[in-house]
XYZ file of C-alpha atoms in Angstrom:
298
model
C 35.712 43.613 95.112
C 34.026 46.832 94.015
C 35.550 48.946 91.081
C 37.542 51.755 92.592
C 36.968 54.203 89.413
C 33.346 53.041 89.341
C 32.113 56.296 91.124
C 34.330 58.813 89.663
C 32.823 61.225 87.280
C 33.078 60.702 83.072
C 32.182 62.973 80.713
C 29.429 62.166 78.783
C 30.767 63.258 74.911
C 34.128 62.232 75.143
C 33.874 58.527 78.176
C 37.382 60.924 80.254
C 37.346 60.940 83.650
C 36.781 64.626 84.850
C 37.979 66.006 87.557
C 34.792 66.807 89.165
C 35.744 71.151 88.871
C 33.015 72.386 87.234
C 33.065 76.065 85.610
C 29.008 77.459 84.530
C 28.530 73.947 83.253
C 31.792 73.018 81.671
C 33.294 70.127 83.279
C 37.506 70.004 83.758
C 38.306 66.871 81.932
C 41.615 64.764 83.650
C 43.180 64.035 80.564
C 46.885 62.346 80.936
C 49.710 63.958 80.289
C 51.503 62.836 77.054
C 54.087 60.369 77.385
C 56.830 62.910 75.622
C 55.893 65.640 77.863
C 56.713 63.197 81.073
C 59.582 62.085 79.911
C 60.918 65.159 79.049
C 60.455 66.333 82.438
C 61.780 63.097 84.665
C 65.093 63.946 82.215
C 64.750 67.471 83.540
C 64.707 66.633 86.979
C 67.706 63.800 86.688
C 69.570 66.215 85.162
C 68.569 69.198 87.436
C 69.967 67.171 90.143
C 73.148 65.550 88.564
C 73.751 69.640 87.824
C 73.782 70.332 91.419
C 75.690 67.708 92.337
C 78.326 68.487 89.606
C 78.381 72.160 89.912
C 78.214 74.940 92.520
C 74.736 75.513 93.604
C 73.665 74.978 97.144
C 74.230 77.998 99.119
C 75.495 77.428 102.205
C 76.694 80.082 105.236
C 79.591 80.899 104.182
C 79.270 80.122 100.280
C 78.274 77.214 98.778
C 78.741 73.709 97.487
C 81.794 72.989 95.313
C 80.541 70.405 92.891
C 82.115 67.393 92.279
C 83.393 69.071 89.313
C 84.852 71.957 91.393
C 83.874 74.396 88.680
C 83.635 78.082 88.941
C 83.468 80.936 87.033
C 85.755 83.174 88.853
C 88.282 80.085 88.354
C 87.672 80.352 84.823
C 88.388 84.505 84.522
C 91.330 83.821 86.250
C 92.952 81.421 84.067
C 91.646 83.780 81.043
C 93.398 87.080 83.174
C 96.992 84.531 83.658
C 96.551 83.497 79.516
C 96.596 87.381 78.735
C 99.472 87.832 81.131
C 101.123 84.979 80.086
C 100.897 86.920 76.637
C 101.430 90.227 77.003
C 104.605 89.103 79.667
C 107.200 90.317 77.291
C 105.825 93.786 76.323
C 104.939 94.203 79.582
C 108.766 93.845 80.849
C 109.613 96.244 77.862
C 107.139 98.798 78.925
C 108.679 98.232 82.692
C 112.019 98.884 81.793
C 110.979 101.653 78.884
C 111.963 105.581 78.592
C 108.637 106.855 78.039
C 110.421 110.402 76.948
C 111.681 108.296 73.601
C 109.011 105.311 73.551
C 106.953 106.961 70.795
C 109.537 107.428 68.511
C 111.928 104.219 69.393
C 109.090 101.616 69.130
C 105.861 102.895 67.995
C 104.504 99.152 68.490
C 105.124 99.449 72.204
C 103.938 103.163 72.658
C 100.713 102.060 71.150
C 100.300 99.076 73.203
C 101.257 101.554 76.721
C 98.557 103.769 74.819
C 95.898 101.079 74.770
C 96.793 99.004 78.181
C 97.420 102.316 79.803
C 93.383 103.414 78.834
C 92.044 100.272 80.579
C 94.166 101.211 83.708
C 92.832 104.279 83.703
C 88.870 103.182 83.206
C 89.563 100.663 85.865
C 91.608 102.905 88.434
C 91.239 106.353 87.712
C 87.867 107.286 86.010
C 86.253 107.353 89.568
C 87.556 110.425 90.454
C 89.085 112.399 87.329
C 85.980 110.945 85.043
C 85.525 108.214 82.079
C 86.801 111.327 79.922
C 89.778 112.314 82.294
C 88.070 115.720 82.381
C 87.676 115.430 86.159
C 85.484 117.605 88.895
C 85.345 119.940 91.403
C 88.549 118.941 93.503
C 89.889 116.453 90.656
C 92.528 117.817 88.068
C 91.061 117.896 84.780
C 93.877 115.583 82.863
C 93.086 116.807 79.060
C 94.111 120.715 80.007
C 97.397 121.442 80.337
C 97.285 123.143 83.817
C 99.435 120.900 85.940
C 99.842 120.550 90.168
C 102.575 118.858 90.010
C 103.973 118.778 86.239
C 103.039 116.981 83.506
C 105.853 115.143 81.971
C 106.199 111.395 81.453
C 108.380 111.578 84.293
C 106.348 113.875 86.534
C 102.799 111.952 85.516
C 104.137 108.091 86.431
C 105.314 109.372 89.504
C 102.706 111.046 90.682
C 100.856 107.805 89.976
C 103.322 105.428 91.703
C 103.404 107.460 94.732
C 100.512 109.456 95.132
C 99.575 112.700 96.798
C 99.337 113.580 100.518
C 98.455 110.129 101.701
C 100.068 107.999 104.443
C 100.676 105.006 102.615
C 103.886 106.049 100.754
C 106.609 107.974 102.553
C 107.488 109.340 98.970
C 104.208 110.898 98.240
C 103.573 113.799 96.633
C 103.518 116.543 99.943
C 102.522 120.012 100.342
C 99.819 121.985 102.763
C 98.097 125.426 102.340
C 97.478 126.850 105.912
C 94.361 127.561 106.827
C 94.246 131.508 106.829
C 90.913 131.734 108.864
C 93.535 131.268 111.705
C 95.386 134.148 111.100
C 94.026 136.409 108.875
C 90.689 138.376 109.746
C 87.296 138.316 107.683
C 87.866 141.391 105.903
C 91.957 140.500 105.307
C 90.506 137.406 103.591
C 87.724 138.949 101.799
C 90.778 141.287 100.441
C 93.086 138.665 99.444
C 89.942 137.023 97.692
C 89.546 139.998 95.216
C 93.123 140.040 95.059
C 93.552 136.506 94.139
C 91.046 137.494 91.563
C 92.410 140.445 89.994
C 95.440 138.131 88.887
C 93.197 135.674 87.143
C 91.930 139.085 84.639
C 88.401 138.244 86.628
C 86.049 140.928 87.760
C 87.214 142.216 91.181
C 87.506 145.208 93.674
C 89.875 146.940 92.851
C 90.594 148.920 96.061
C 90.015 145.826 97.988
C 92.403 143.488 95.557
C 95.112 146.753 96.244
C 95.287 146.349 99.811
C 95.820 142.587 99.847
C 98.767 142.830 97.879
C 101.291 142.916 101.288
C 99.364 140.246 102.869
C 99.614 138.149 99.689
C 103.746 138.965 99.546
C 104.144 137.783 103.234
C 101.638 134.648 102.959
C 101.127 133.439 99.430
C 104.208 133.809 97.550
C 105.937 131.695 98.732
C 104.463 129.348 96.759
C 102.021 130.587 94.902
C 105.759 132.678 93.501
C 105.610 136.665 93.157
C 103.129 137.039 90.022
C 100.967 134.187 91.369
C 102.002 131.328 88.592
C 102.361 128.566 90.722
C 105.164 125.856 91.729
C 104.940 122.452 90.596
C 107.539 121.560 93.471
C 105.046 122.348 95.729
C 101.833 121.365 93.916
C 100.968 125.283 93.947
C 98.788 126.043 91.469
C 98.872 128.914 89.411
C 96.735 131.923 90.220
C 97.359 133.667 86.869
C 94.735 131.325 84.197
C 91.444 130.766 84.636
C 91.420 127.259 85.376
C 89.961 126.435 89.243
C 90.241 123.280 90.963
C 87.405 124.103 93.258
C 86.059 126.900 92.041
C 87.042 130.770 91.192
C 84.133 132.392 92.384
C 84.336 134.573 95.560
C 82.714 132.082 98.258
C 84.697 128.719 96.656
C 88.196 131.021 97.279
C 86.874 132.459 100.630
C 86.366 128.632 101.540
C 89.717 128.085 99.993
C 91.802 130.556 102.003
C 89.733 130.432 104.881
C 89.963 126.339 106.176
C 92.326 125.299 103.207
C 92.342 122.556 100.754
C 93.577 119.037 101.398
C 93.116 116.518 98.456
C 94.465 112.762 98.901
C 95.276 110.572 95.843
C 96.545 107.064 96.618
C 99.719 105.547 95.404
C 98.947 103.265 92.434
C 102.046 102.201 92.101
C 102.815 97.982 93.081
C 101.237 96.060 94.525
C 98.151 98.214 93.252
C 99.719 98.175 89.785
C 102.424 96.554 88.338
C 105.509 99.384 86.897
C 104.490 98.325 83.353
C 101.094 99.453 84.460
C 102.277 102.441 86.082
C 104.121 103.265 82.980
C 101.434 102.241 80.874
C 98.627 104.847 82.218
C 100.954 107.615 82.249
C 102.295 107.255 78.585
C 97.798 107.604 78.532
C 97.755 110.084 80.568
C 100.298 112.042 78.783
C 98.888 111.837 74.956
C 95.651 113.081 76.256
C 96.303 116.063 75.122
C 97.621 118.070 78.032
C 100.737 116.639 78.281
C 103.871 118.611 78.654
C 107.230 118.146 76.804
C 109.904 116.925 78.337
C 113.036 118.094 79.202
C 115.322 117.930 76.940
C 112.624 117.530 73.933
């Protein structure tokens, strides 16, 4: 029988079998593989595949396999999120039940813990639209100022949280609607009212212009905007009088304004969104920010 390696190439120097690639004159040499490196990876591949057999890992259409193990790491965050519950259950049932007018001074160990739960509510729920620094944007209250819609008590904040504003979810929601005066006033009654609007805000305006508007602001603005133009937190009506402008002071944001109207929605937070010691939790936050206003009574 003839010698199948008799016709395979060797290198010269060093008697290996090549593997007859050749590079301007250097031969590939087809040295074996060291035992240690082999081993090391057949125990790779056993235990690549006793991993996917244990574990997650083959995706499927819908998801993927379980494991034998049924591991997951959405399992394990939940169990960690139910521990912290389980935990913080009995502050959290305080907080619930707690008058957030007194809390500061009645348990300063639960009015710091509303304080600090009450901050990740808000990063989690709120900062989307009113900012990580609760100093919103155009069309979302700026919650450090203390320039409030619709009041900012303890009281007024958490329920303006639980329910919301002008959305259909909650039949206790926050309500009110400007009309939209480009149906019934003209160009230049608008333009008017717009200089008007201004003049009570100290801002640069016309004043001939802001002096004829004055009846047409009496018969369509006061009442709710009230006679000097402060506002009406019953109504969400914001006061005319400061300089602070939800969407803008300047003469084409109020043209816009009084023209087609302004409609903002906030969604109820309160449960199933968020649980009342949540609730209470982000408006005892909400209320330290700095803008908060004192209660009544206090």
């Amino acid at each position: 029988m003839s010698d199948p390696n008799k016709n395979k190439p060797v290198d010269d120097v060093t008697g290996t079998e090549t593997t007859g690639h050749t590079w301007d004159g250097i031969e590939e040499l087809n040295s074996p593989l060291p035992r240690w490196w082999l081993w090391t990876f057949y125990a790779t591949v056993i235990w690549g595949i006793a991993y996917t057999i244990a574990y997650p890992a083959w995706p499927m259409v819908s998801g993927a396999t379980a494991g034998l193990l049924g591991y997951s790491t959405r399992g394990e965050v939940a169990r960690d999120i139910d521990a912290f519950r389980e935990a913080s259950a009995a502050r959290d049932s305080q907080l619930a039940e707690a008058d957030l007018v007194t809390l500061a001074s009645t348990n300063e160990d639960l009015y710091r813990y509303a304080v600090s739960s009450g901050a990740a509510v808000f990063r989690n729920n709120c900062s989307q639209c009113h900012g990580s620094g609760a100093a919103g944007a155009k069309g979302y209250p700026n919650l450090l100022d203390d320039d409030w819609l619709w009041g900012g008590t303890h009281e007024a904040i958490a329920y303006t949280v639980r329910h919301g504003i002008r959305n259909d979810e909650d039949d206790d929601a926050r309500y009110s609607e400007m009309p939209a005066y480009g149906e019934i006033l003209s160009e230049e009654e608008i333009a008017a009212l717009v200089e008007h609007v201004r003049s009570l805000s100290g801002m640069e305006h016309d004043e001939a212009l802001a002096a004829s508007a004055v009846e047409n602001f009496t018969d369509n603005c006061t009442a709710c905007h009230g006679d000097n133009g402060m506002g009406n937190v019953d109504l969400g009506a914001p006061n005319l009088t400061d300089a602070i402008w939800l969407y803008g002071g300047d003469r084409e944001a109020l043209t816009e304004t009084i023209t087609n109207a302004r409609f903002g929605v906030m969604p109820p937070w309160g449960p199933p969104r968020l649980t009342e010691a949540q609730v209470q939790a982000v408006a005892t936050y909400v209320h330290q920010l700095g803008g908060g206003q004192t209660d009544a009574g206090n």
